[in-house]
mmCIF file of C-alpha atoms in Angstrom:
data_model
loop_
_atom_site.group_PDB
_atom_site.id
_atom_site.type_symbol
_atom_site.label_atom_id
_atom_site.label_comp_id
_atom_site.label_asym_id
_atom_site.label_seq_id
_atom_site.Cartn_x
_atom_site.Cartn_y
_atom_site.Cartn_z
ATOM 1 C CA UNK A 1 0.000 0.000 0.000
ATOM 2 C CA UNK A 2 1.030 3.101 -0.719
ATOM 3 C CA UNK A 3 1.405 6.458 1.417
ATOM 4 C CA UNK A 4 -0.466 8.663 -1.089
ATOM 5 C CA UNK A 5 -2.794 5.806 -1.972
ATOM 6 C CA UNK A 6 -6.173 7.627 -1.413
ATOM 7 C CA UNK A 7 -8.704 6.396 1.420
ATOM 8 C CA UNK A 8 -12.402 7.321 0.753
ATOM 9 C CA UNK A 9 -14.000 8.907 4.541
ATOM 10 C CA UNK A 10 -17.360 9.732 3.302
ATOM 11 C CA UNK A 11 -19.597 11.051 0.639
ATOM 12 C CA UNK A 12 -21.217 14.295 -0.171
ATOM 13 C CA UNK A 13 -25.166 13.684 0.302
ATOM 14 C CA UNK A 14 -26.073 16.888 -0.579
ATOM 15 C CA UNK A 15 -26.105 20.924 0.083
ATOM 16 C CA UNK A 16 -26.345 22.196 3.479
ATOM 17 C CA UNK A 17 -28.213 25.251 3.515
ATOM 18 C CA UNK A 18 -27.633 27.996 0.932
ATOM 19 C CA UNK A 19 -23.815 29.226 1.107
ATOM 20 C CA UNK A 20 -22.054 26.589 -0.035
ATOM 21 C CA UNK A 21 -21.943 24.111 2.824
ATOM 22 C CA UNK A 22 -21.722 20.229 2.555
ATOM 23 C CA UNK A 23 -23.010 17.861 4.270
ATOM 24 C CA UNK A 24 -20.934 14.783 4.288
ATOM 25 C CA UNK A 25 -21.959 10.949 5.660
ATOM 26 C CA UNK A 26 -18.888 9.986 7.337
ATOM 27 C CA UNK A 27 -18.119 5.672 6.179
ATOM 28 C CA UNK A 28 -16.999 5.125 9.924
ATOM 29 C CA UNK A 29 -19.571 7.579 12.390
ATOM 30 C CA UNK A 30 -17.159 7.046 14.919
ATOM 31 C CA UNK A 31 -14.572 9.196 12.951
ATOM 32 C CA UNK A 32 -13.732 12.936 13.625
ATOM 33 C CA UNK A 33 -11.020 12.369 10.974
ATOM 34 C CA UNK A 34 -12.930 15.053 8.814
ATOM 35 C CA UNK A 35 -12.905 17.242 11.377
ATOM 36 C CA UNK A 36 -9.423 18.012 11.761
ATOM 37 C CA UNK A 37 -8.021 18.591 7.540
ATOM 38 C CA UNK A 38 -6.828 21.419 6.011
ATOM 39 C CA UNK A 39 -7.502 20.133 2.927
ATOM 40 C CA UNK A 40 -9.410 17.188 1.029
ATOM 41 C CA UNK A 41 -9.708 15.149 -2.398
ATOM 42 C CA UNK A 42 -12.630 15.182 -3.886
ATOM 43 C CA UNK A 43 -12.832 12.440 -6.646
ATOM 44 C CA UNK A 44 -15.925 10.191 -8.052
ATOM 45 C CA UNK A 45 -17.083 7.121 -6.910
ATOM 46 C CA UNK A 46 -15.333 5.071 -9.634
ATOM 47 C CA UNK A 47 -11.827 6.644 -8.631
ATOM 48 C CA UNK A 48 -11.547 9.431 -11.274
ATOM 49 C CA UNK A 49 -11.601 13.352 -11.385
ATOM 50 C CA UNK A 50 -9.542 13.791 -8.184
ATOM 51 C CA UNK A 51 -8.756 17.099 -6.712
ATOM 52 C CA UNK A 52 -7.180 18.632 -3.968
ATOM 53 C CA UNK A 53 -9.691 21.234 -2.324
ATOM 54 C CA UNK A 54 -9.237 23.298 0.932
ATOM 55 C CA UNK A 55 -11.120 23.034 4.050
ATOM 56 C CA UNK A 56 -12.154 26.069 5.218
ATOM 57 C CA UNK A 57 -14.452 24.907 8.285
ATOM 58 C CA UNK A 58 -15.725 21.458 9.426
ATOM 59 C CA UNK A 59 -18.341 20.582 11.994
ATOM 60 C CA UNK A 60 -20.700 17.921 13.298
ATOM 61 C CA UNK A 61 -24.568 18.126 12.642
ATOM 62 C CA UNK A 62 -26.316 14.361 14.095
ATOM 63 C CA UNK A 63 -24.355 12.012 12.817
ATOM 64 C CA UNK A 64 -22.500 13.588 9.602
ATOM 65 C CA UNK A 65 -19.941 16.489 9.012
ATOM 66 C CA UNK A 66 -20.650 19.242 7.620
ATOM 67 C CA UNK A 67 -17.925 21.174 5.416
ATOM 68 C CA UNK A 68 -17.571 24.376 3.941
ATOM 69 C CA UNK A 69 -14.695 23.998 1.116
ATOM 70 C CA UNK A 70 -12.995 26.989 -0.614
ATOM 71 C CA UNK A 71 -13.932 27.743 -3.848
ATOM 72 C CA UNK A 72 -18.084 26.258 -3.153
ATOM 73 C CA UNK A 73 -20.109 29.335 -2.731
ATOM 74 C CA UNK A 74 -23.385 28.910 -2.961
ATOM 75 C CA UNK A 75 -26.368 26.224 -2.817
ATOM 76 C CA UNK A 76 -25.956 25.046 -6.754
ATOM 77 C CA UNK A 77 -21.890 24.634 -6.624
ATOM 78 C CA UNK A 78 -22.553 22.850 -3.639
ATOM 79 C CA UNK A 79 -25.149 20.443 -5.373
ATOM 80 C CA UNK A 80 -23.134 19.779 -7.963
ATOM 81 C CA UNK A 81 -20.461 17.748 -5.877
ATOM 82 C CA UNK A 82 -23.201 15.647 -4.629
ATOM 83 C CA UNK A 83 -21.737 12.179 -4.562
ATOM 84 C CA UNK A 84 -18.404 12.777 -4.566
ATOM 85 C CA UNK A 85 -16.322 11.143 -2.067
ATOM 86 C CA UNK A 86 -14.003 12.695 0.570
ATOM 87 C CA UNK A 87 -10.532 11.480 0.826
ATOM 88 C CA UNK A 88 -7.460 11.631 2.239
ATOM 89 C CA UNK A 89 -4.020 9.990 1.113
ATOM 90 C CA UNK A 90 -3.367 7.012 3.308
ATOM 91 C CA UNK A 91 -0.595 8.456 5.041
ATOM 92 C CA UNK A 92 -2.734 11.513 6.965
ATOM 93 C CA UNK A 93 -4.943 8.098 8.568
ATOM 94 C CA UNK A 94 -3.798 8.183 12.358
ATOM 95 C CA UNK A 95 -1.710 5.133 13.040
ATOM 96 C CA UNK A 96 -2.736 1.393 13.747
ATOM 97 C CA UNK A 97 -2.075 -0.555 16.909
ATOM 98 C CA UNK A 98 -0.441 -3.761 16.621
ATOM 99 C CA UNK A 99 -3.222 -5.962 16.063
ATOM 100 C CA UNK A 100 -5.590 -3.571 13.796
ATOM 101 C CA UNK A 101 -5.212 -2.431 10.222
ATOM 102 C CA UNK A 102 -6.916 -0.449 7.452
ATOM 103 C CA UNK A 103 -9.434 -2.426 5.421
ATOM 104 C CA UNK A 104 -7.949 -0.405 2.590
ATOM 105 C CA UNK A 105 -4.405 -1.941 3.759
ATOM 106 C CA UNK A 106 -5.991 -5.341 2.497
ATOM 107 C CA UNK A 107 -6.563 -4.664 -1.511
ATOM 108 C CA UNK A 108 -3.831 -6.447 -3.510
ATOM 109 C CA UNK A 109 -3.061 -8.981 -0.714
ATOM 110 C CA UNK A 110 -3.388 -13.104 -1.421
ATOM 111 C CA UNK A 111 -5.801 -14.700 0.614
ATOM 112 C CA UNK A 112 -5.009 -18.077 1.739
ATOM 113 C CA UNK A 113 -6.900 -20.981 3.280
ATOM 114 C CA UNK A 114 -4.062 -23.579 4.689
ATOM 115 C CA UNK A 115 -1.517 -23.901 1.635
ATOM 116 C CA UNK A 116 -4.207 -23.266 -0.792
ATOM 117 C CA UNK A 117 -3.864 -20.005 -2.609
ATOM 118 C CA UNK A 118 -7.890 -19.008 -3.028
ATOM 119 C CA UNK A 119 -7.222 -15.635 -4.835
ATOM 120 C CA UNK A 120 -6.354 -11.794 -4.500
ATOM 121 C CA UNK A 121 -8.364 -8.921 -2.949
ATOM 122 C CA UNK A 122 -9.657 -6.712 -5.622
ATOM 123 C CA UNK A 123 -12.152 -4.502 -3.770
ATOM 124 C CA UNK A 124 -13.709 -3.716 -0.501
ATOM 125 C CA UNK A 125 -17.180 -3.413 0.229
ATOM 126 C CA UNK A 126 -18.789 -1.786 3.336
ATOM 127 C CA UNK A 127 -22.070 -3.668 4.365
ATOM 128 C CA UNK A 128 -24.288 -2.682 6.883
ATOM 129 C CA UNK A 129 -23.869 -6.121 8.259
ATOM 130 C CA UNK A 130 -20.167 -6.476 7.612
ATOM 131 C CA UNK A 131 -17.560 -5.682 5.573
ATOM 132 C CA UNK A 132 -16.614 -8.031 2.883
ATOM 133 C CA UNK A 133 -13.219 -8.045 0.671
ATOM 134 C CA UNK A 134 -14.145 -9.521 -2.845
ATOM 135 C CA UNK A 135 -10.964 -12.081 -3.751
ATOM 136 C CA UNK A 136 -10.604 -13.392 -7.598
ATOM 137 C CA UNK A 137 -8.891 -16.258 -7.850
ATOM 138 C CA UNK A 138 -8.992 -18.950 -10.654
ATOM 139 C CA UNK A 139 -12.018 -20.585 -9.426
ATOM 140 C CA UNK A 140 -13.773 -17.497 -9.779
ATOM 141 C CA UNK A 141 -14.863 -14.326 -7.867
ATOM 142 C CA UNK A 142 -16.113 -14.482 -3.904
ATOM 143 C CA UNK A 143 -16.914 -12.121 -1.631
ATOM 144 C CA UNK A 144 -14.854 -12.957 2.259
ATOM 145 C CA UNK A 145 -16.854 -11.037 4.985
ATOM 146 C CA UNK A 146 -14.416 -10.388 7.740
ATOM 147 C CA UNK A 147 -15.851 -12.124 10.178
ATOM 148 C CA UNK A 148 -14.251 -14.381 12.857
ATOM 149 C CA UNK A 149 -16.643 -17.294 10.764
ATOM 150 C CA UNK A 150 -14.160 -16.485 7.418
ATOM 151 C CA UNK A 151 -11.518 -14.163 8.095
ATOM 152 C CA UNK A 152 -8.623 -16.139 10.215
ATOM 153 C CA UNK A 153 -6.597 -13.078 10.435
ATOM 154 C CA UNK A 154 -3.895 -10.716 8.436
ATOM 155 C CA UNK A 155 -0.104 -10.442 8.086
ATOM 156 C CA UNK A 156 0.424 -7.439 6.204
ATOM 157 C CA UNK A 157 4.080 -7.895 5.929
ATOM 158 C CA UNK A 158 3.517 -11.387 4.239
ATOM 159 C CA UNK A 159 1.093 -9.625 2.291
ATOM 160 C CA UNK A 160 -1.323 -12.405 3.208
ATOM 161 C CA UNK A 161 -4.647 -12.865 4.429
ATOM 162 C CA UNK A 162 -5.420 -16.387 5.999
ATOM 163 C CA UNK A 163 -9.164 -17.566 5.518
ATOM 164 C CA UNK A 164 -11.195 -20.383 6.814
ATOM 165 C CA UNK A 165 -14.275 -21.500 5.871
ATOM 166 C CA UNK A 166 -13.743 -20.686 2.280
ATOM 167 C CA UNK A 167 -15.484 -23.582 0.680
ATOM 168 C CA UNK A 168 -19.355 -22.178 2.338
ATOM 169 C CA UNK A 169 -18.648 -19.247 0.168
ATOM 170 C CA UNK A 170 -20.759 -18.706 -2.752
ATOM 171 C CA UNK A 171 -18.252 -18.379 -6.345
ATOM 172 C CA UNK A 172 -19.322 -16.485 -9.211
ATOM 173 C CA UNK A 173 -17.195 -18.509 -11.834
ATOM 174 C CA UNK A 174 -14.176 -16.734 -13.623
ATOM 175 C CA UNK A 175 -15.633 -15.013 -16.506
ATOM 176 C CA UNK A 176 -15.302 -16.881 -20.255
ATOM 177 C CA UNK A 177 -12.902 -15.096 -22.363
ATOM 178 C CA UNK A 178 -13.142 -15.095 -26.263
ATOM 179 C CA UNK A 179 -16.255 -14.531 -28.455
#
């Protein structure tokens, strides 16, 4: 993983108010991250169109953040960044203890069930339930919630994620290639 890899923290829902303010649903509620930039990215969902943006205020309102970013005015420049997401570059995330890491520190890692290789972490998907890390492998595509049940545990400098379990997993086969 890299330091200026960039880490999705929420989402603009939509315009707070009429001078420009956003209101933001944070991915963990239990973050104040937001709260404490200078500055953001502000990219699309699928990645692209990143951009560096200033923070000019932040605060809380229930349970999202509300921002006020330079160069966003009024009510319509506002609306038009709804759906963008907040990030940050992995490096401004506040340290790990020992025994935690970033589900983001997880994409590109092997996942492994004994000695059997089952694939590699493409993606990461946030669940209401759980999270899940979606692994292709040559028997196809699965999604691993990490969940005591299926996730045995991590070694990031191995760069390998041990699984158990595996076989309970529904597998969307590998797709055909050719015409």
């Amino acid at each position: 993983m890299h330091d200026d890899t960039l880490v999705a923290l929420g989402v603009v829902v939509r315009p707070h108010g009429v001078r420009g303010e956003l209101r933001v649903h944070r991915f963990n509620a239990d973050s104040d991250l937001l709260l404490d930039l200078d500055e953001v990215v502000l990219r699309r969902p699928d990645g692209t169109g990143a951009r560096v943006v200033s923070v000019r205020s932040a605060r809380t309102s229930d349970k999202a953040v509300l921002l006020f970013l330079e160069g966003v005015g009024d009510r319509d420049a506002a609306d038009a960044l709804r759906g963008l997401e907040i990030c940050v570059r992995r490096d401004q995330l506040p340290p790990t203890d020992e025994d935690e890491f970033y589900l983001v520190d997880l994409l590109g890692l092997d996942v492994y069930e004994g000695e059997r290789r089952i694939g590699k972490v493409d993606r990461l998907f946030e669940y209401p339930s759980c999270d899940c890390l979606r692994v292709v492998g040559d028997a196809g595509v699965r999604e691993l919630p990490v969940l005591p049940q299926f996730f045995a545990g991590v070694d990031l400098e191995a760069r390998r994620i041990e699984a158990r379990n595996v076989d309970d997993l529904p597998v969307e086969p590998p797709a055909k290639s050719g015409a």
